[in-house]
Short mmCIF file of C-alpha atoms (C1' of nucleotides) and ligand atoms in Angstrom, two decimals:
data_model
loop_
_atom_site.label_atom_id
_atom_site.label_comp_id
_atom_site.label_asym_id
_atom_site.label_seq_id
_atom_site.Cartn_x
_atom_site.Cartn_y
_atom_site.Cartn_z
CA UNK A 144 -0.06 -0.36 0.26
CA UNK A 145 1.99 3.44 -0.92
CA UNK A 146 1.44 6.21 0.47
CA UNK A 147 -0.89 7.47 -2.07
CA UNK A 148 0.25 11.70 -2.48
CA UNK A 149 -2.61 13.60 -4.16
CA UNK A 150 -1.20 16.67 -5.82
CA UNK A 151 -3.01 19.83 -5.62
CA UNK A 152 -5.09 19.80 -8.98
CA UNK A 153 -6.05 16.12 -7.61
CA UNK A 154 -7.48 17.85 -4.56
CA UNK A 155 -8.94 20.91 -6.50
CA UNK A 156 -10.75 18.45 -8.76
CA UNK A 157 -12.08 17.17 -5.89
CA UNK A 158 -13.80 20.32 -4.59
CA UNK A 159 -14.45 20.87 -8.05
CA UNK A 160 -16.50 17.62 -8.54
CA UNK A 161 -18.70 19.18 -5.04
CA UNK A 162 -19.75 21.64 -7.07
CA UNK A 163 -17.42 24.50 -5.37
CA UNK A 164 -15.46 27.46 -7.26
CA UNK A 165 -11.70 26.59 -8.05
CA UNK A 166 -10.65 30.36 -6.79
CA UNK A 167 -7.20 31.97 -6.31
CA UNK A 168 -7.20 31.49 -2.59
CA UNK A 169 -8.20 28.38 -2.39
CA UNK A 170 -5.24 27.13 -5.36
CA UNK A 171 -2.89 29.14 -2.80
CA UNK A 172 -4.11 27.17 0.48
CA UNK A 173 -4.22 23.66 -1.09
CA UNK A 174 -0.59 24.33 -2.49
CA UNK A 175 0.66 25.01 0.36
CA UNK A 176 -1.26 22.28 2.15
CA UNK A 177 1.13 20.07 -0.39
CA UNK A 178 4.24 21.25 0.44
CA UNK A 179 3.45 21.07 4.40
CA UNK A 180 4.76 18.04 6.44
CA UNK A 181 2.38 16.29 8.72
CA UNK A 182 0.37 18.31 11.51
CA UNK A 183 -0.01 22.17 11.12
CA UNK A 184 -2.73 24.51 12.77
CA UNK A 185 -5.19 27.24 10.92
CA UNK A 186 -3.52 29.82 12.97
CA UNK A 187 -0.15 28.83 10.85
CA UNK A 188 -1.72 28.84 7.66
CA UNK A 189 -3.05 32.31 8.52
CA UNK A 190 0.61 33.22 9.02
CA UNK A 191 2.35 31.96 5.85
CA UNK A 192 -0.50 33.06 3.86
CA UNK A 193 -1.05 36.19 4.91
CA UNK A 194 -2.58 37.63 0.88
CA UNK A 195 -5.54 35.30 1.94
CA UNK A 196 -7.87 36.59 4.75
CA UNK A 197 -8.50 34.55 8.03
CA UNK A 198 -11.91 33.88 7.27
CA UNK A 199 -11.17 32.17 4.06
CA UNK A 200 -8.52 29.82 5.14
CA UNK A 201 -10.87 28.25 8.37
CA UNK A 202 -13.53 28.53 5.51
CA UNK A 203 -11.10 26.48 2.82
CA UNK A 204 -9.82 23.90 5.89
CA UNK A 205 -13.33 23.06 7.04
CA UNK A 206 -14.28 22.81 3.31
CA UNK A 207 -11.15 20.14 2.59
CA UNK A 208 -12.37 18.62 6.37
CA UNK A 209 -15.63 17.69 4.81
CA UNK A 210 -13.93 16.68 1.28
CA UNK A 211 -11.95 13.72 3.27
CA UNK A 212 -9.16 15.93 2.25
CA UNK A 213 -7.75 16.68 5.51
CA UNK A 214 -8.41 15.15 8.63
CA UNK A 215 -8.62 17.26 12.23
CA UNK A 216 -6.60 16.49 15.37
CA UNK A 217 -8.06 16.92 18.32
CA UNK A 218 -5.17 17.37 20.85
CA UNK A 219 -4.91 17.09 24.80
CA UNK A 220 -4.93 20.88 24.36
CA UNK A 221 -4.40 23.38 22.24
CA UNK A 222 -6.15 24.16 18.83
CA UNK A 223 -6.39 21.20 16.98
CA UNK A 224 -3.78 20.02 14.05
CA UNK A 225 -4.42 19.05 10.56
CA UNK A 226 -2.78 16.66 8.22
CA UNK A 227 -3.57 15.73 4.56
CA UNK A 228 -5.40 12.47 4.80
CA UNK A 229 -3.52 9.78 3.15
CA UNK A 230 -5.40 6.90 3.64
CA UNK A 231 -8.91 6.54 4.35
CA UNK A 232 -9.37 5.48 8.22
CA UNK A 233 -5.98 5.60 9.52
CA UNK A 234 -4.45 6.65 13.09
CA UNK A 235 -2.12 9.21 14.83
CA UNK A 236 1.21 9.49 16.75
CA UNK A 237 1.97 12.71 18.55
CA UNK A 238 5.26 13.33 19.54
CA UNK A 239 4.82 14.67 23.52
CA UNK A 240 8.38 16.66 23.25
CA UNK A 241 8.06 18.13 20.00
CA UNK A 242 4.75 17.82 18.99
CA UNK A 243 5.28 16.01 15.55
CA UNK A 244 2.72 14.53 14.21
CA UNK A 245 2.79 10.93 11.90
CA UNK A 246 0.08 8.29 10.44
CA UNK A 247 -0.05 4.57 11.12
CA UNK A 248 -2.82 2.17 9.92
CA UNK A 249 -2.93 -1.54 11.72
CA UNK A 250 -5.66 -4.07 11.05
CA UNK A 251 -5.16 -5.80 14.27
CA UNK A 252 -6.58 -2.35 16.14
CA UNK A 253 -9.71 -2.52 13.27
CA UNK A 254 -10.12 -6.11 14.14
CA UNK A 255 -10.45 -5.42 17.89
CA UNK A 256 -12.66 -2.43 17.40
CA UNK A 257 -15.26 -4.75 15.67
CA UNK A 258 -15.24 -6.99 18.33
CA UNK A 259 -15.51 -4.53 21.29
CA UNK A 260 -18.23 -3.23 19.82
CA UNK A 261 -19.78 -6.50 22.09
CA UNK A 262 -19.01 -4.84 25.44
CA UNK A 263 -19.97 -1.23 24.27
CA UNK A 264 -24.14 -0.67 24.62
CA UNK A 265 -25.49 1.47 21.97
CA UNK A 266 -23.65 0.87 18.25
CA UNK A 267 -20.16 1.33 17.20
CA UNK A 268 -20.07 4.52 14.16
CA UNK A 269 -16.42 5.44 15.12
CA UNK A 270 -13.89 5.50 16.42
CA UNK A 271 -10.36 7.59 16.92
CA UNK A 272 -6.80 6.08 18.33
CA UNK A 273 -4.15 8.14 19.24
CA UNK A 274 -0.70 7.30 20.78
CA UNK A 275 1.24 9.59 22.38
CA UNK A 276 5.40 8.75 21.17
CA UNK A 277 8.55 10.58 22.24
CA UNK A 278 9.65 10.74 18.84
CA UNK A 279 13.16 9.38 17.06
CA UNK A 280 14.59 13.21 17.05
CA UNK A 281 13.44 13.75 20.39
CA UNK A 282 15.02 10.35 21.49
CA UNK A 283 18.28 11.20 19.90
CA UNK A 284 18.32 14.77 21.25
CA UNK B 160 -13.55 -4.61 39.24
CA UNK B 161 -16.58 -2.92 40.69
CA UNK B 162 -16.79 1.05 39.66
CA UNK B 163 -14.69 2.62 42.61
CA UNK B 164 -16.71 5.81 43.48
CA UNK B 165 -15.01 8.34 44.99
CA UNK B 166 -17.58 10.46 47.85
CA UNK B 167 -16.58 14.33 48.28
CA UNK B 168 -14.51 13.85 51.12
CA UNK B 169 -11.93 11.97 49.70
CA UNK B 170 -11.66 13.67 46.51
CA UNK B 171 -10.78 16.66 48.73
CA UNK B 172 -8.25 14.83 50.25
CA UNK B 173 -6.48 14.15 47.51
CA UNK B 174 -6.74 17.65 47.33
CA UNK B 175 -5.23 17.72 50.43
CA UNK B 176 -2.29 15.01 50.26
CA UNK B 177 -0.89 17.61 47.56
CA UNK B 178 -0.77 20.49 49.40
CA UNK B 179 -3.98 22.34 48.58
CA UNK B 180 -6.44 24.01 51.16
CA UNK B 181 -9.67 22.84 51.11
CA UNK B 182 -11.56 25.93 50.29
CA UNK B 183 -15.69 26.89 50.23
CA UNK B 184 -15.23 26.69 46.56
CA UNK B 185 -13.10 23.61 46.34
CA UNK B 186 -15.96 22.11 48.47
CA UNK B 187 -18.74 23.16 46.39
CA UNK B 188 -16.96 22.15 42.99
CA UNK B 189 -16.29 18.82 44.71
CA UNK B 190 -19.99 18.59 45.75
CA UNK B 191 -21.45 19.79 42.32
CA UNK B 192 -19.31 17.12 40.09
CA UNK B 193 -19.77 14.10 42.61
CA UNK B 194 -24.35 14.63 41.67
CA UNK B 195 -23.20 15.28 38.00
CA UNK B 196 -23.25 12.28 35.36
CA UNK B 197 -20.46 11.53 32.59
CA UNK B 198 -19.35 14.42 30.14
CA UNK B 199 -19.74 17.79 31.58
CA UNK B 200 -18.19 20.64 30.50
CA UNK B 201 -15.93 23.53 32.19
CA UNK B 202 -18.79 26.62 30.55
CA UNK B 203 -21.45 24.30 32.26
CA UNK B 204 -20.32 24.40 35.42
CA UNK B 205 -19.33 27.64 35.69
CA UNK B 206 -23.55 28.30 35.28
CA UNK B 207 -24.49 25.99 37.60
CA UNK B 208 -22.45 27.19 40.40
CA UNK B 209 -22.78 30.66 39.77
CA UNK B 210 -21.73 31.78 43.28
CA UNK B 211 -17.88 30.52 42.79
CA UNK B 212 -15.89 32.96 39.86
CA UNK B 213 -15.29 31.62 36.83
CA UNK B 214 -11.44 31.75 36.90
CA UNK B 215 -11.99 29.84 39.97
CA UNK B 216 -13.85 27.12 38.19
CA UNK B 217 -11.44 26.67 35.52
CA UNK B 218 -8.63 26.87 38.24
CA UNK B 219 -10.06 23.37 40.14
CA UNK B 220 -11.26 21.82 37.15
CA UNK B 221 -7.39 22.24 36.69
CA UNK B 222 -6.26 21.10 40.02
CA UNK B 223 -8.43 17.93 39.86
CA UNK B 224 -6.97 17.24 36.19
CA UNK B 225 -3.56 17.06 37.82
CA UNK B 226 -4.70 15.12 40.73
CA UNK B 227 -6.04 12.35 38.19
CA UNK B 228 -9.68 13.18 39.92
CA UNK B 229 -11.27 14.30 36.47
CA UNK B 230 -10.30 13.04 32.86
CA UNK B 231 -10.31 15.50 30.32
CA UNK B 232 -11.39 14.27 26.71
CA UNK B 233 -10.99 16.07 23.18
CA UNK B 234 -13.66 15.88 21.46
CA UNK B 235 -13.69 16.38 17.32
CA UNK B 236 -15.24 19.95 18.28
CA UNK B 237 -16.30 21.91 20.47
CA UNK B 238 -14.92 22.61 24.09
CA UNK B 239 -13.69 19.35 25.92
CA UNK B 240 -15.62 17.59 28.68
CA UNK B 241 -14.69 16.11 32.07
CA UNK B 242 -15.50 13.24 33.67
CA UNK B 243 -14.75 11.64 36.89
CA UNK B 244 -11.94 9.17 36.57
CA UNK B 245 -13.17 6.03 38.00
CA UNK B 246 -10.42 3.96 36.61
CA UNK B 247 -6.52 4.56 36.42
CA UNK B 248 -6.58 4.32 32.50
CA UNK B 249 -9.50 3.85 30.76
CA UNK B 250 -11.51 4.89 27.46
CA UNK B 251 -14.48 6.92 26.32
CA UNK B 252 -18.03 6.54 24.15
CA UNK B 253 -18.88 9.26 23.05
CA UNK B 254 -22.62 9.04 21.18
CA UNK B 255 -22.79 11.60 18.09
CA UNK B 256 -25.99 12.05 18.53
CA UNK B 257 -26.74 13.38 22.11
CA UNK B 258 -23.40 13.97 23.17
CA UNK B 259 -23.96 11.52 26.32
CA UNK B 260 -20.06 10.08 27.60
CA UNK B 261 -19.46 6.59 28.81
CA UNK B 262 -16.67 4.88 30.14
CA UNK B 263 -14.62 2.14 29.39
CA UNK B 264 -11.81 -0.76 29.35
CA UNK B 265 -10.36 -3.39 27.75
CA UNK B 266 -7.34 -5.28 28.38
CA UNK B 267 -7.16 -6.79 24.34
CA UNK B 268 -6.91 -2.63 23.45
CA UNK B 269 -4.02 -2.62 26.24
CA UNK B 270 -2.07 -5.61 25.08
CA UNK B 271 -3.09 -4.76 21.35
CA UNK B 272 -1.26 -1.30 22.24
CA UNK B 273 1.99 -2.44 23.59
CA UNK B 274 2.45 -5.14 20.42
CA UNK B 275 1.73 -1.59 18.63
CA UNK B 276 5.20 -0.30 19.35
CA UNK B 277 7.16 -2.22 16.84
CA UNK B 278 5.04 -0.71 13.83
CA UNK B 279 6.02 3.09 15.24
CA UNK B 280 9.30 4.77 15.43
CA UNK B 281 9.92 6.10 18.66
CA UNK B 282 8.68 5.58 21.74
CA UNK B 283 5.40 4.95 23.24
CA UNK B 284 4.25 6.78 26.49
CA UNK B 285 0.96 6.69 26.32
CA UNK B 286 -2.36 6.73 24.03
CA UNK B 287 -6.00 7.89 23.58
CA UNK B 288 -8.85 5.86 21.92
CA UNK B 289 -12.75 7.37 21.75
CA UNK B 290 -15.14 5.27 20.53
CA UNK B 291 -17.90 7.05 18.60
CA UNK B 292 -21.25 5.09 19.42
CA UNK B 293 -25.07 5.79 19.04
CA UNK B 294 -26.36 5.27 22.56
CA UNK B 295 -29.01 2.95 23.51
CA UNK B 296 -31.29 6.00 24.30
CA UNK B 297 -30.88 7.63 20.34
CA UNK B 298 -31.28 3.80 19.00
CA UNK B 299 -34.87 3.41 20.76
CA UNK B 300 -35.67 6.77 20.32
"C1'" DC C 192 -6.78 35.21 67.87
"C1'" DA C 193 -2.97 36.62 65.21
"C1'" DA C 194 -0.29 36.15 61.19
"C1'" DT C 195 1.02 34.56 57.44
"C1'" DT C 196 0.22 32.91 52.70
"C1'" DA C 197 -2.75 30.21 49.53
"C1'" DA C 198 -7.25 31.21 47.34
"C1'" DT C 199 -10.44 33.70 45.01
"C1'" DG C 200 -13.00 36.89 41.97
"C1'" DA C 201 -13.84 40.99 39.40
"C1'" DT C 202 -11.41 42.23 35.22
"C1'" DA C 203 -8.81 42.98 31.61
"C1'" DC C 204 -6.50 40.07 27.94
"C1'" DA C 205 -5.71 36.40 24.96
"C1'" DA C 206 -7.12 33.14 21.15
"C1'" DA C 207 -9.26 30.32 18.11
"C1'" DG C 208 -13.01 30.33 15.98
"C1'" DT C 209 -17.74 31.79 13.58
"C1'" DA C 210 -21.16 35.55 11.81
"C1'" DT C 211 -22.45 39.61 8.43
"C1'" DC C 212 -22.27 42.55 4.00
"C1'" DA C 213 -20.69 44.76 1.18
"C1'" DC C 214 -17.33 44.21 -2.85
"C1'" DT C 215 -15.04 40.48 -6.04
"C1'" DA C 216 -14.63 37.64 -9.20
"C1'" DG C 217 -15.26 32.77 -11.15
"C1'" DA C 218 -18.64 30.48 -13.82
"C1'" DT C 219 -21.73 30.34 -17.60
"C1'" DG C 220 -24.32 31.10 -21.68
"C1'" DG C 221 -25.58 34.41 -25.76
"C1'" DC D 159 -15.22 38.03 -25.58
"C1'" DC D 160 -19.21 40.01 -22.94
"C1'" DA D 161 -22.75 40.45 -19.38
"C1'" DT D 162 -24.88 38.27 -16.26
"C1'" DC D 163 -25.51 35.75 -12.45
"C1'" DT D 164 -24.18 34.15 -7.75
"C1'" DA D 165 -20.26 31.78 -5.17
"C1'" DG D 166 -16.95 33.42 -2.61
"C1'" DT D 167 -14.06 36.68 -0.26
"C1'" DG D 168 -12.03 39.40 3.04
"C1'" DA D 169 -12.62 43.02 6.64
"C1'" DT D 170 -14.77 43.96 10.67
"C1'" DA D 171 -17.21 42.96 14.89
"C1'" DC D 172 -18.73 39.01 17.51
"C1'" DT D 173 -18.94 34.57 20.93
"C1'" DT D 174 -16.43 31.17 23.23
"C1'" DT D 175 -13.05 29.20 25.54
"C1'" DG D 176 -9.17 29.76 28.53
"C1'" DT D 177 -5.69 32.82 30.97
"C1'" DA D 178 -3.02 36.73 33.28
"C1'" DT D 179 -3.22 40.12 36.64
"C1'" DC D 180 -4.12 41.91 41.14
"C1'" DA D 181 -6.46 43.78 45.39
"C1'" DT D 182 -9.17 41.33 48.65
"C1'" DT D 183 -10.73 37.38 51.29
"C1'" DA D 184 -10.00 33.52 54.05
"C1'" DA D 185 -7.29 29.19 55.41
"C1'" DT D 186 -3.81 27.35 57.91
"C1'" DT D 187 -0.77 27.52 61.35
"C1'" DG D 188 1.07 28.17 65.58
MN1 MN E 276 -3.76 11.80 9.30
MN1 MN E 277 -13.51 8.99 31.88
ZN1 ZN E 278 9.21 14.57 18.98
ZN1 ZN E 279 -27.27 9.20 22.59
#
DNA sequence: CAATTAATGATACAAAGTATCACTAGATGG
DNA sequence: CCATCTAGTGATACTTTGTATCATTAATTG
């Protein structure tokens, strides 16, 4: 399973398919995201794209979230971070030292989640797992 | 493993052991928490304890968090919710319809987390799992 | 019952995000 | 192409959630 990295035209096409216009600001945001690593904040994007209004940044992030292009990572404190969604369903590692975010998938985990249904009242509709780590960089340092 | 529910005197004793004073406002907050179900917000507590200053509510919540008496539940959107921590380590169910929060523990999950260490770069220092459900009440309704 | 010092709460401030609305600029069809 | 239509933009104001300050209050200790 190669990390299916989508290029900006692809991402814009997804928006277009949903009936949204391809505008200058949206192009700018998507281009910026493409160059970005894992785990960026909305306010950070505002700082790096001063030519685009803050409201538009937030609107575009919401749009990309709804389109499944971004995933939102609610941290234990502070503003949420976003990452380009490379896989349909996956989880995240967060370094508690430096905040670096990584992706991973684990099929055993998904199987277990199905099994867990029996222990839980009601019907499972989804789940979210965050693994807190000290990343390699922080271990070395 | 019986759900070890602690009473307000116990909770206050934990604070006292940590060198904090037992004050009127802290007593009020703890008493309120005791009567509360799972999953309440800080702002909600402010509304229900107008006699206690907002700053003090937030300070007390932080204190109880640090003491391990509360757990903080970062939701995918909106303000975090808190619950009385009945177990040392556990996870939460959140009903996506009505927001009701529940606790659970799963030893298989914990074992799996240890195994997952091999797949992940760096060193695991913790994890957090939220299971999104439609609760029994919402299914019935 | 002082004296000491932690805690309180009014207030101001900060950060993150949303609503408004006059204006701009994509899309579309002639 | 151009004119039209409407989605999108961005300045601004506002809301929500949470924190910093600081004069005042009250819990502890002896
Ligand atoms: Mn991701
Ligand atoms: Mn809990
Ligand atoms: Zn790190
Ligand atoms: Zn429900």
